Short mmCIF file of C-alpha atoms in Angstrom, two decimals:
data_model
loop_
_atom_site.label_atom_id
_atom_site.label_comp_id
_atom_site.label_asym_id
_atom_site.label_seq_id
_atom_site.Cartn_x
_atom_site.Cartn_y
_atom_site.Cartn_z
CA UNK D 1 116.22 115.01 79.59
CA UNK D 2 119.14 112.72 80.03
CA UNK D 3 118.53 109.22 81.37
CA UNK D 4 121.37 109.64 83.91
CA UNK D 5 122.90 112.88 85.03
CA UNK D 6 125.64 113.43 87.54
CA UNK D 7 126.32 116.91 88.82
CA UNK D 8 129.44 117.80 90.85
CA UNK D 9 129.34 114.46 92.68
CA UNK D 10 132.05 114.19 95.41
CA UNK D 11 132.75 111.69 98.12
CA UNK D 12 135.38 111.52 100.77
CA UNK D 13 136.14 108.50 102.85
CA UNK D 14 136.15 108.90 106.76
CA UNK D 15 139.99 108.92 106.68
CA UNK D 16 139.82 112.10 104.70
CA UNK D 17 140.76 110.56 101.33
CA UNK D 18 138.73 112.25 98.52
CA UNK D 19 137.67 109.24 96.27
CA UNK D 20 135.36 111.23 93.84
CA UNK D 21 135.97 114.90 93.00
CA UNK D 22 133.32 116.85 91.25
CA UNK D 23 132.25 114.16 88.87
CA UNK D 24 129.76 115.44 86.20
CA UNK D 25 128.55 113.69 83.15
CA UNK D 26 125.29 112.73 81.47
CA UNK D 27 124.21 109.53 79.70
CA UNK D 28 121.43 109.48 77.13
CA UNK D 29 118.91 106.83 76.39
CA UNK D 30 120.38 103.93 74.24
CA UNK D 31 123.84 105.23 74.72
CA UNK D 32 126.96 103.48 75.99
CA UNK D 33 129.20 105.64 77.96
CA UNK D 34 132.69 104.18 78.65
CA UNK D 35 134.54 104.94 81.88
CA UNK D 36 138.25 104.09 81.83
CA UNK D 37 140.96 104.54 84.30
CA UNK D 38 143.47 102.47 86.29
CA UNK D 39 142.65 100.36 89.40
CA UNK D 40 141.81 102.41 92.49
CA UNK D 41 140.77 105.69 90.56
CA UNK D 42 137.28 105.46 91.88
CA UNK D 43 135.48 103.89 88.98
CA UNK D 44 133.80 101.16 91.08
CA UNK D 45 132.98 103.57 93.92
CA UNK D 46 131.14 105.76 91.41
CA UNK D 47 129.20 102.72 90.20
CA UNK D 48 128.26 101.98 93.86
CA UNK D 49 127.22 105.62 94.35
CA UNK D 50 124.93 105.57 91.27
CA UNK D 51 123.23 102.40 92.55
CA UNK D 52 122.94 104.05 96.05
CA UNK D 53 124.99 101.29 97.61
CA UNK D 54 127.28 103.99 98.94
CA UNK D 55 126.28 107.56 99.87
CA UNK D 56 127.74 110.74 98.27
CA UNK D 57 128.71 113.76 100.18
CA UNK D 58 128.07 116.44 97.59
CA UNK D 59 126.30 116.89 94.22
CA UNK D 60 123.29 115.15 92.76
CA UNK D 61 122.55 112.00 90.83
CA UNK D 62 119.46 112.38 88.61
CA UNK D 63 117.85 109.39 87.00
CA UNK D 64 115.12 110.48 84.50
CA UNK D 65 115.31 113.74 86.25
CA UNK D 66 114.62 112.30 89.76
CA UNK D 67 117.22 112.64 92.39
CA UNK D 68 118.47 109.24 93.77
CA UNK D 69 120.67 110.45 96.52
CA UNK D 70 119.52 110.34 100.12
CA UNK D 71 116.62 108.11 99.36
CA UNK D 72 116.10 105.18 101.69
CA UNK D 73 115.89 101.53 100.52
CA UNK D 74 112.09 101.45 100.34
CA UNK D 75 111.89 104.57 98.22
CA UNK D 76 114.64 103.35 95.99
CA UNK D 77 112.92 100.08 95.18
CA UNK D 78 110.93 101.43 92.25
CA UNK D 79 114.23 102.61 90.63
CA UNK D 80 116.03 99.37 91.37
CA UNK D 81 114.43 97.51 88.51
CA UNK D 82 115.54 100.26 86.09
CA UNK D 83 119.23 100.33 87.01
CA UNK D 84 120.96 96.98 86.91
CA UNK D 85 124.52 95.84 87.25
CA UNK D 86 126.87 93.26 85.98
CA UNK D 87 129.90 92.79 88.19
CA UNK D 88 133.54 91.98 87.59
CA UNK D 89 133.68 88.45 89.04
CA UNK D 90 130.72 86.18 88.00
CA UNK D 91 131.79 83.49 90.34
CA UNK D 92 130.86 85.56 93.44
CA UNK D 93 127.84 87.37 92.01
CA UNK D 94 125.83 84.27 91.96
CA UNK D 95 124.91 82.55 95.26
CA UNK D 96 126.90 79.26 95.32
CA UNK D 97 124.11 77.54 97.23
CA UNK D 98 121.29 78.23 94.79
CA UNK D 99 120.54 76.78 91.38
CA UNK D 100 121.16 79.07 88.44
CA UNK D 101 117.37 79.29 87.90
CA UNK D 102 116.78 80.64 91.44
CA UNK D 103 119.52 83.32 91.01
CA UNK D 104 118.47 84.13 87.44
CA UNK D 105 114.80 84.83 88.30
CA UNK D 106 115.49 86.75 91.45
CA UNK D 107 114.39 90.15 89.85
CA UNK D 108 111.33 88.34 88.30
CA UNK D 109 110.21 87.08 91.70
CA UNK D 110 110.57 90.52 93.10
CA UNK D 111 108.93 92.61 90.16
CA UNK D 112 107.47 89.86 87.99
CA UNK D 113 103.80 90.72 88.67
CA UNK D 114 104.24 94.37 87.86
CA UNK D 115 106.85 94.06 85.16
CA UNK D 116 105.47 95.45 81.93
CA UNK D 117 108.00 94.08 79.41
CA UNK D 118 108.20 94.97 75.77
CA UNK D 119 110.58 92.36 74.48
CA UNK D 120 110.05 89.23 76.56
CA UNK D 121 106.64 87.65 76.26
CA UNK D 122 106.28 84.80 78.51
CA UNK D 123 103.44 82.54 79.56
CA UNK D 124 105.09 81.35 82.85
CA UNK D 125 108.22 81.26 84.93
CA UNK D 126 109.86 78.33 83.01
CA UNK D 127 109.11 80.00 79.62
CA UNK D 128 110.69 83.23 80.92
CA UNK D 129 113.80 81.49 82.14
CA UNK D 130 114.12 79.74 78.67
CA UNK D 131 113.85 83.10 76.87
CA UNK D 132 116.43 84.63 79.18
CA UNK D 133 118.82 81.81 78.63
CA UNK D 134 118.14 82.03 74.86
CA UNK D 135 118.93 85.78 74.91
CA UNK D 136 122.42 85.02 76.21
CA UNK D 137 122.90 82.05 73.98
CA UNK D 138 122.94 79.36 76.71
CA UNK D 139 121.01 76.10 76.67
CA UNK D 140 118.16 75.93 79.25
CA UNK D 141 119.61 72.85 80.69
CA UNK D 142 122.20 74.86 82.48
CA UNK D 143 119.47 76.57 84.52
CA UNK D 144 119.19 73.50 86.85
CA UNK D 145 122.88 73.43 87.69
CA UNK D 146 124.83 75.11 90.44
CA UNK D 147 127.21 77.99 89.69
CA UNK D 148 130.37 75.89 90.30
CA UNK D 149 129.36 73.55 87.47
CA UNK D 150 129.57 76.41 84.87
CA UNK D 151 132.57 78.10 83.22
CA UNK D 152 133.43 81.73 83.95
CA UNK D 153 132.10 82.84 80.57
CA UNK D 154 128.75 80.96 81.15
CA UNK D 155 128.41 82.49 84.67
CA UNK D 156 128.99 85.95 83.27
CA UNK D 157 126.25 85.23 80.66
CA UNK D 158 123.92 84.30 83.45
CA UNK D 159 124.60 87.46 85.38
CA UNK D 160 123.99 89.42 82.11
CA UNK D 161 120.72 87.44 81.64
CA UNK D 162 119.68 88.44 85.18
CA UNK D 163 120.47 92.07 84.61
CA UNK D 164 118.36 92.27 81.40
CA UNK D 165 115.45 90.32 82.70
CA UNK D 166 113.28 93.34 83.64
CA UNK D 167 114.48 95.26 80.58
CA UNK D 168 116.05 98.04 82.70
CA UNK D 169 116.82 101.48 81.11
CA UNK D 170 120.45 101.45 82.36
CA UNK D 171 122.95 98.70 83.10
CA UNK D 172 126.17 99.48 84.79
CA UNK D 173 128.92 97.09 83.55
CA UNK D 174 131.67 97.01 86.02
CA UNK D 175 134.69 95.39 84.33
CA UNK D 176 132.47 92.59 82.99
CA UNK D 177 135.25 90.89 81.04
CA UNK D 178 138.27 91.34 83.27
CA UNK D 179 138.06 87.98 84.94
CA UNK D 180 137.47 86.09 81.59
CA UNK D 181 139.79 84.53 79.04
CA UNK D 182 140.43 86.34 75.90
CA UNK D 183 137.84 84.42 73.70
CA UNK D 184 135.13 84.78 76.22
CA UNK D 185 135.93 88.47 76.59
CA UNK D 186 135.32 89.04 72.85
CA UNK D 187 132.02 86.95 72.85
CA UNK D 188 130.68 88.71 75.99
CA UNK D 189 131.36 92.10 74.38
CA UNK D 190 129.52 91.07 71.26
CA UNK D 191 126.61 89.70 73.18
CA UNK D 192 126.36 93.05 75.19
CA UNK D 193 126.46 95.07 72.02
CA UNK D 194 123.70 92.83 70.47
CA UNK D 195 121.48 93.04 73.47
CA UNK D 196 121.85 96.94 73.71
CA UNK D 197 120.43 97.33 70.35
CA UNK D 198 117.83 94.57 70.70
CA UNK D 199 116.50 95.74 74.04
CA UNK D 200 117.25 99.53 73.68
CA UNK D 201 119.48 99.50 76.78
CA UNK D 202 121.96 102.12 77.93
CA UNK D 203 125.36 101.08 79.37
CA UNK D 204 127.81 102.68 81.72
CA UNK D 205 130.72 100.52 80.70
CA UNK D 206 133.47 100.61 83.33
CA UNK D 207 136.87 99.17 82.54
CA UNK D 208 140.66 99.63 82.73
CA UNK D 209 140.87 98.19 79.15
CA UNK D 210 140.75 101.18 76.79
CA UNK D 211 140.38 98.83 73.67
CA UNK D 212 137.28 97.23 75.13
CA UNK D 213 135.76 100.55 76.08
CA UNK D 214 136.45 101.79 72.56
CA UNK D 215 134.84 98.89 70.97
CA UNK D 216 131.66 99.44 73.12
CA UNK D 217 131.11 103.09 73.77
CA UNK D 218 129.98 106.13 71.87
CA UNK D 219 131.34 108.59 74.56
CA UNK D 220 134.36 107.85 76.60
CA UNK D 221 135.46 109.40 80.03
CA UNK D 222 138.91 109.05 81.40
CA UNK D 223 139.19 109.02 85.17
CA UNK D 224 142.18 109.46 87.27
CA UNK D 225 142.50 109.81 91.17
CA UNK D 226 138.74 110.51 91.50
CA UNK D 227 138.35 113.20 88.80
CA UNK D 228 137.43 112.99 85.08
CA UNK D 229 140.52 114.11 83.28
CA UNK D 230 139.35 113.89 79.76
CA UNK D 231 136.10 113.26 77.73
CA UNK D 232 135.64 112.66 74.06
CA UNK D 233 133.51 110.77 71.54
CA UNK D 234 134.89 107.42 70.16
CA UNK D 235 136.05 109.07 66.85
CA UNK D 236 138.17 111.54 68.77
CA UNK D 237 140.23 108.95 70.61
CA UNK D 238 143.34 109.41 68.59
CA UNK D 239 143.06 113.21 68.18
CA UNK D 240 146.09 115.28 68.85
CA UNK D 241 144.55 117.40 71.61
CA UNK D 242 143.90 114.39 73.93
CA UNK D 243 144.91 114.82 77.49
CA UNK D 244 148.41 113.51 78.27
CA UNK D 245 147.02 110.78 80.65
CA UNK D 246 144.75 109.52 77.80
CA UNK D 247 147.75 109.42 75.54
CA UNK D 248 149.60 107.40 78.15
CA UNK D 249 146.67 104.90 78.35
CA UNK D 250 146.59 104.69 74.53
CA UNK D 251 150.31 103.91 74.32
CA UNK D 252 149.85 101.17 76.93
CA UNK D 253 147.42 99.44 74.51
CA UNK D 254 149.38 99.85 71.35
CA UNK X 1 146.66 58.06 97.64
CA UNK X 2 146.00 57.44 101.34
CA UNK X 3 143.86 60.55 101.75
CA UNK X 4 141.56 59.57 99.02
CA UNK X 5 141.08 56.00 100.41
CA UNK X 6 140.22 57.13 103.84
CA UNK X 7 137.90 59.79 102.38
CA UNK X 8 135.85 57.20 100.57
CA UNK X 9 135.82 54.48 103.25
CA UNK X 10 135.01 56.64 106.25
CA UNK X 11 131.43 57.79 105.43
CA UNK X 12 130.57 54.20 104.47
CA UNK X 13 131.49 52.85 107.88
CA UNK X 14 129.68 55.68 109.53
CA UNK X 15 126.67 55.04 107.37
CA UNK X 16 126.64 51.30 108.34
CA UNK X 17 127.00 52.23 112.08
CA UNK X 18 124.16 54.76 111.69
CA UNK X 19 121.87 52.21 109.98
CA UNK X 20 122.50 49.59 112.69
CA UNK X 21 121.65 52.10 115.35
CA UNK X 22 118.60 53.39 113.60
CA UNK X 23 117.51 49.81 113.06
CA UNK X 24 117.82 49.10 116.77
CA UNK X 25 115.89 52.28 117.51
CA UNK X 26 113.22 51.20 115.19
CA UNK X 27 113.06 47.72 116.88
CA UNK X 28 112.81 49.22 120.23
CA UNK X 29 110.11 51.67 119.21
CA UNK X 30 108.16 48.71 117.74
CA UNK X 31 108.54 46.81 120.95
CA UNK X 32 107.36 49.73 122.99
CA UNK X 33 104.21 50.07 120.82
CA UNK X 34 103.27 46.36 120.50
CA UNK X 35 104.51 44.51 123.51
CA UNK X 36 104.70 46.90 126.51
CA UNK X 37 102.06 46.22 128.99
CA UNK X 38 103.35 47.55 132.35
CA UNK X 39 102.67 50.84 134.10
CA UNK X 40 106.00 52.51 134.42
CA UNK X 41 105.11 53.98 137.86
CA UNK X 42 102.86 51.09 139.27
CA UNK X 43 104.48 50.04 142.62
CA UNK X 44 104.33 46.33 143.31
CA UNK X 45 106.37 45.46 146.25
CA UNK X 46 105.76 41.61 145.87
CA UNK X 47 107.94 41.77 142.73
CA UNK X 48 110.84 43.93 143.77
CA UNK X 49 114.39 43.53 142.49
CA UNK X 50 113.50 40.46 140.29
CA UNK X 51 116.20 39.23 137.96
CA UNK X 52 115.83 39.12 134.23
CA UNK X 53 113.10 36.82 132.95
CA UNK X 54 110.65 36.55 130.05
CA UNK X 55 108.06 38.38 132.09
CA UNK X 56 110.46 41.20 132.85
CA UNK X 57 113.25 41.21 130.29
CA UNK X 58 115.46 43.58 132.21
CA UNK X 59 114.09 42.67 135.72
CA UNK X 60 112.36 44.95 138.19
CA UNK X 61 113.58 47.80 140.38
CA UNK X 62 113.33 48.37 144.13
CA UNK X 63 109.56 49.28 143.85
CA UNK X 64 108.83 46.20 141.60
CA UNK X 65 108.51 48.34 138.38
CA UNK X 66 109.49 46.78 135.13
CA UNK X 67 112.92 48.17 134.15
CA UNK X 68 112.49 47.75 130.36
CA UNK X 69 109.18 49.60 130.43
CA UNK X 70 110.70 52.47 132.36
CA UNK X 71 113.72 52.73 130.11
CA UNK X 72 111.59 52.74 126.95
CA UNK X 73 109.09 55.28 128.30
CA UNK X 74 111.95 57.22 129.81
CA UNK X 75 113.28 57.85 126.35
CA UNK X 76 110.21 59.99 125.82
CA UNK X 77 111.31 62.22 128.66
CA UNK X 78 115.12 62.24 128.06
CA UNK X 79 115.11 62.43 124.31
CA UNK X 80 111.88 64.41 124.07
CA UNK X 81 112.93 67.08 126.47
CA UNK X 82 116.26 67.10 124.98
CA UNK X 83 114.79 67.80 121.45
CA UNK X 84 112.52 70.36 122.98
CA UNK X 85 115.29 72.23 124.61
CA UNK X 86 117.36 72.00 121.40
CA UNK X 87 114.48 73.26 119.25
CA UNK X 88 113.92 76.18 121.44
CA UNK X 89 117.67 77.11 121.50
CA UNK X 90 117.69 76.97 117.76
CA UNK X 91 114.58 79.02 117.41
CA UNK X 92 115.93 81.78 119.59
CA UNK X 93 119.56 81.62 118.44
CA UNK X 94 119.24 81.48 114.75
CA UNK X 95 117.03 84.58 114.17
CA UNK X 96 119.14 86.47 116.63
CA UNK X 97 122.30 85.50 114.74
CA UNK X 98 120.93 86.35 111.29
CA UNK X 99 119.73 89.65 112.44
CA UNK X 100 122.94 90.55 114.24
CA UNK X 101 125.08 89.42 111.35
CA UNK X 102 123.03 91.00 108.68
CA UNK X 103 122.17 94.27 110.16
CA UNK X 104 125.50 94.82 111.96
CA UNK X 105 126.09 97.96 113.98
CA UNK X 106 124.24 98.49 117.20
CA UNK X 107 122.02 95.49 116.90
CA UNK X 108 125.07 93.27 116.43
CA UNK X 109 126.94 94.70 119.36
CA UNK X 110 123.76 94.42 121.56
CA UNK X 111 123.13 90.78 120.70
CA UNK X 112 126.79 89.79 121.01
CA UNK X 113 127.31 91.45 124.33
CA UNK X 114 124.33 89.53 125.71
CA UNK X 115 125.77 86.36 124.15
CA UNK X 116 129.24 87.10 125.74
CA UNK X 117 127.60 87.53 129.18
CA UNK X 118 125.90 84.16 128.76
CA UNK X 119 129.01 82.51 127.51
CA UNK X 120 131.15 83.61 130.31
CA UNK X 121 129.67 80.82 132.58
CA UNK X 122 130.19 77.14 131.94
CA UNK X 123 126.98 75.28 130.76
CA UNK X 124 126.75 73.05 133.74
CA UNK X 125 127.23 75.63 136.33
CA UNK X 126 124.62 77.91 134.89
CA UNK X 127 122.17 75.05 134.50
CA UNK X 128 122.79 74.02 138.11
CA UNK X 129 122.52 77.56 139.52
CA UNK X 130 119.36 78.33 137.51
CA UNK X 131 117.59 75.15 138.47
CA UNK X 132 118.73 75.68 142.01
CA UNK X 133 117.22 79.20 141.94
CA UNK X 134 114.03 78.34 140.11
CA UNK X 135 113.58 75.03 142.00
CA UNK X 136 114.13 71.48 140.94
CA UNK X 137 111.89 70.11 138.08
CA UNK X 138 112.12 69.31 134.45
CA UNK X 139 110.53 72.62 133.22
CA UNK X 140 113.10 74.78 135.10
CA UNK X 141 115.90 72.61 133.88
CA UNK X 142 114.77 73.12 130.27
CA UNK X 143 114.67 76.85 130.79
CA UNK X 144 118.26 76.75 132.14
CA UNK X 145 119.46 74.55 129.17
CA UNK X 146 117.75 76.89 126.56
CA UNK X 147 119.42 79.88 128.24
CA UNK X 148 122.97 78.50 127.83
CA UNK X 149 122.56 76.87 124.47
CA UNK X 150 120.90 79.53 122.30
CA UNK X 151 124.08 81.60 122.48
CA UNK X 152 126.09 78.88 120.51
CA UNK X 153 123.56 79.23 117.65
CA UNK X 154 123.44 82.96 117.66
CA UNK X 155 127.27 83.08 117.49
CA UNK X 156 127.64 80.44 114.78
CA UNK X 157 124.95 81.93 112.54
CA UNK X 158 126.18 85.49 113.07
CA UNK X 159 129.70 84.53 112.02
CA UNK X 160 128.51 82.84 108.79
CA UNK X 161 126.12 85.72 107.99
CA UNK X 162 128.61 88.53 108.67
CA UNK X 163 131.23 86.80 106.38
CA UNK X 164 128.58 86.35 103.54
CA UNK X 165 126.79 89.56 103.66
CA UNK X 166 129.55 91.55 101.99
CA UNK X 167 129.78 89.18 99.07
CA UNK X 168 128.76 90.25 95.65
CA UNK X 169 125.78 88.05 95.32
CA UNK X 170 124.18 89.80 98.39
CA UNK X 171 124.94 93.16 96.70
CA UNK X 172 123.30 91.94 93.58
CA UNK X 173 120.21 90.73 95.52
CA UNK X 174 119.93 94.35 96.92
CA UNK X 175 120.34 95.81 93.40
CA UNK X 176 117.60 93.41 92.31
CA UNK X 177 115.31 94.98 94.81
CA UNK X 178 114.98 92.18 97.28
CA UNK X 179 113.89 93.13 100.82
CA UNK X 180 116.24 92.41 103.78
CA UNK X 181 113.79 89.67 104.82
CA UNK X 182 113.97 87.95 101.35
CA UNK X 183 117.73 88.24 101.35
CA UNK X 184 118.06 86.54 104.77
CA UNK X 185 115.56 83.78 103.88
CA UNK X 186 116.42 83.12 100.30
CA UNK X 187 120.16 83.81 100.06
CA UNK X 188 121.51 83.44 103.54
CA UNK X 189 119.47 80.75 105.06
CA UNK X 190 120.89 77.94 102.72
CA UNK X 191 124.36 78.90 103.98
CA UNK X 192 123.34 78.45 107.61
CA UNK X 193 121.15 75.34 107.62
CA UNK X 194 123.91 72.81 107.15
CA UNK X 195 126.10 74.26 109.97
CA UNK X 196 123.18 74.55 112.27
CA UNK X 197 122.07 70.98 111.65
CA UNK X 198 125.53 69.64 112.46
CA UNK X 199 125.84 71.75 115.64
CA UNK X 200 122.31 70.74 116.66
CA UNK X 201 122.88 67.07 116.25
CA UNK X 202 126.14 67.20 118.21
CA UNK X 203 124.47 69.38 120.88
CA UNK X 204 121.59 67.00 121.34
CA UNK X 205 123.94 64.42 122.76
CA UNK X 206 125.37 67.08 125.25
CA UNK X 207 121.88 68.21 126.27
CA UNK X 208 120.76 64.61 126.92
CA UNK X 209 123.80 64.18 129.12
CA UNK X 210 123.13 67.46 130.87
CA UNK X 211 119.41 66.49 131.57
CA UNK X 212 120.43 63.03 132.79
CA UNK X 213 123.26 64.34 134.96
CA UNK X 214 121.16 67.12 136.56
CA UNK X 215 118.28 64.58 137.00
CA UNK X 216 120.81 62.24 138.63
CA UNK X 217 121.70 64.89 141.18
CA UNK X 218 118.01 65.56 141.78
CA UNK X 219 117.64 68.92 139.91
CA UNK X 220 115.86 67.63 136.89
CA UNK X 221 112.93 65.13 136.65
CA UNK X 222 111.45 64.18 139.92
CA UNK X 223 110.36 60.69 141.02
CA UNK X 224 108.31 58.69 139.92
CA UNK X 225 109.03 60.02 136.33
CA UNK X 226 111.07 57.32 134.49
CA UNK X 227 113.78 59.73 133.39
CA UNK X 228 117.19 57.91 132.84
CA UNK X 229 119.26 60.07 135.04
CA UNK X 230 116.64 59.86 137.82
CA UNK X 231 116.60 56.10 137.33
CA UNK X 232 120.39 55.90 137.90
CA UNK X 233 119.76 57.94 141.06
CA UNK X 234 117.05 55.62 142.22
CA UNK X 235 119.32 52.58 141.55
CA UNK X 236 122.35 53.92 143.49
CA UNK X 237 121.65 52.08 146.84
CA UNK X 238 121.43 48.76 144.98
CA UNK X 239 124.63 49.11 142.95
CA UNK X 240 126.32 46.26 144.79
CA UNK X 241 123.47 43.90 144.96
CA UNK X 242 121.63 44.54 141.58
CA UNK X 243 124.05 46.37 139.24
CA UNK X 244 121.84 45.85 136.30
CA UNK X 245 119.55 48.57 137.65
CA UNK X 246 122.24 51.04 136.94
CA UNK X 247 123.82 49.41 133.88
CA UNK X 248 120.66 49.58 131.61
CA UNK X 249 119.59 53.17 131.94
CA UNK X 250 123.39 54.06 131.68
CA UNK X 251 123.74 52.02 128.49
CA UNK X 252 120.54 53.71 127.19
CA UNK X 253 122.13 57.09 127.68
CA UNK X 254 125.33 55.93 125.97
CA UNK X 255 123.42 54.51 123.05
CA UNK X 256 121.45 57.67 122.44
CA UNK X 257 124.41 60.03 122.84
CA UNK X 258 126.39 57.86 120.53
CA UNK X 259 123.62 57.90 117.88
CA UNK X 260 123.40 61.66 118.01
CA UNK X 261 127.14 62.05 117.63
CA UNK X 262 127.26 59.70 114.65
CA UNK X 263 124.41 61.61 113.15
CA UNK X 264 126.32 64.85 113.65
CA UNK X 265 129.43 63.38 111.93
CA UNK X 266 127.27 62.11 109.11
CA UNK X 267 125.56 65.41 108.63
CA UNK X 268 128.90 67.22 108.78
CA UNK X 269 130.25 64.99 105.89
CA UNK X 270 127.06 65.38 103.96
CA UNK X 271 126.84 69.15 104.23
CA UNK X 272 130.64 69.37 103.83
CA UNK X 273 131.16 71.67 106.76
CA UNK X 274 134.82 72.36 106.97
CA UNK X 275 136.50 70.56 109.84
CA UNK X 276 139.11 72.20 111.97
CA UNK X 277 142.16 70.00 111.25
CA UNK X 278 144.27 69.29 114.26
CA UNK X 279 147.45 68.80 112.16
#
């Protein structure tokens, strides 16, 4: 059984624009699937649908074989801790009025008592925060600062630490490096790759940057105007039988 | 740069002003607790309209009551009822605003149309009409004030919450499994508290003025309660002969309203609530 399976997922906005058309793919445990496409092709909407932040009109989204669609917030709560997300802009995914520690431990406060973690072994809250900061290679001293006192790369590391804190099965990475400078981008990708192996995570890596997707993923999906145009494994990227749109994207990055 | 100079000096002057006022308040409170010996409503016609003396620092009124005693004990009524009305307005307005802003949809429209209805009348008119309908008295005046003031808090909080609730950190809190209640209390409340404190401290002055002015025209506190507005009303016939009877309660009102406004300015600087620049 696949960890995540989407069957014929479609979504149409109220004004009649079809934003997702018959999306189908599966994602296995410990796998990273890359989803690439230009801005506005529906990548982020797909992420929001998987997280049930937006509803779908047709199809089904199965997580460990259980359908997620049409569940209300209360019934979704057990799944929430298993599907986490890292967003594009770390500056607005941390509450500016709360200290880093408060934001970082949000999932812990919610699920801490019932969390049965394999990797993180902690005696108390402070110890847990220290381990999380350590996992993303940040000094614990930063935990008592406010988000505006940190750099973009540091903030993104905090959001990653928050996403991994409950050792979820799946993390959706929605353009996690696009708002960072080139050096931070490389180190964040390296960190994400390391964490995936260490914590046995699965990623759905969404990006418009084909080179970043290629560096991270075993499987790559190319999306255009709400449909998946092409799908292939990493090794097949430069094969002759690639879709013309994929070739166009490749030529942009060469 | 001129801007930076004024930026650094302004709060300091305000802080000094605030400290002086707070010091005076503390001294007055100490006097009230330690020295005060007269009954504020004890009528003694042998000692009516006495001038200032050591026995009666601010003289006596037309019924021989010590004016200083009445002003100091009157602060309990004027400021105390002002605070009570303010707290009630905040306690009703803030939860309504959070709910309307966060849930949106029907709830939002429902609360905001009620708010619109309340806002379509000027504060003073509603207060006068309501206390006219319910009958004069401080309790009815308070009800009238709460009814007109809660709307401001509901609107303020709603506008902050509805601009914050679409931000990514709220989405992340949902993804992290936080309940609506926890999102509101943990993530949204810190954004609201500063704005509400500033509005509340500025409103306190207005509420005190409203209580005093309605008591002055006979719709608030009733004699012999030593409320400042009512004292002004009592002193009206003696304005020509003993003007100090009107001056001191009037000064007390000015002093307290000034204090609350300075406090409001200070909080606004402290919480860095954006000012609407006139330029």
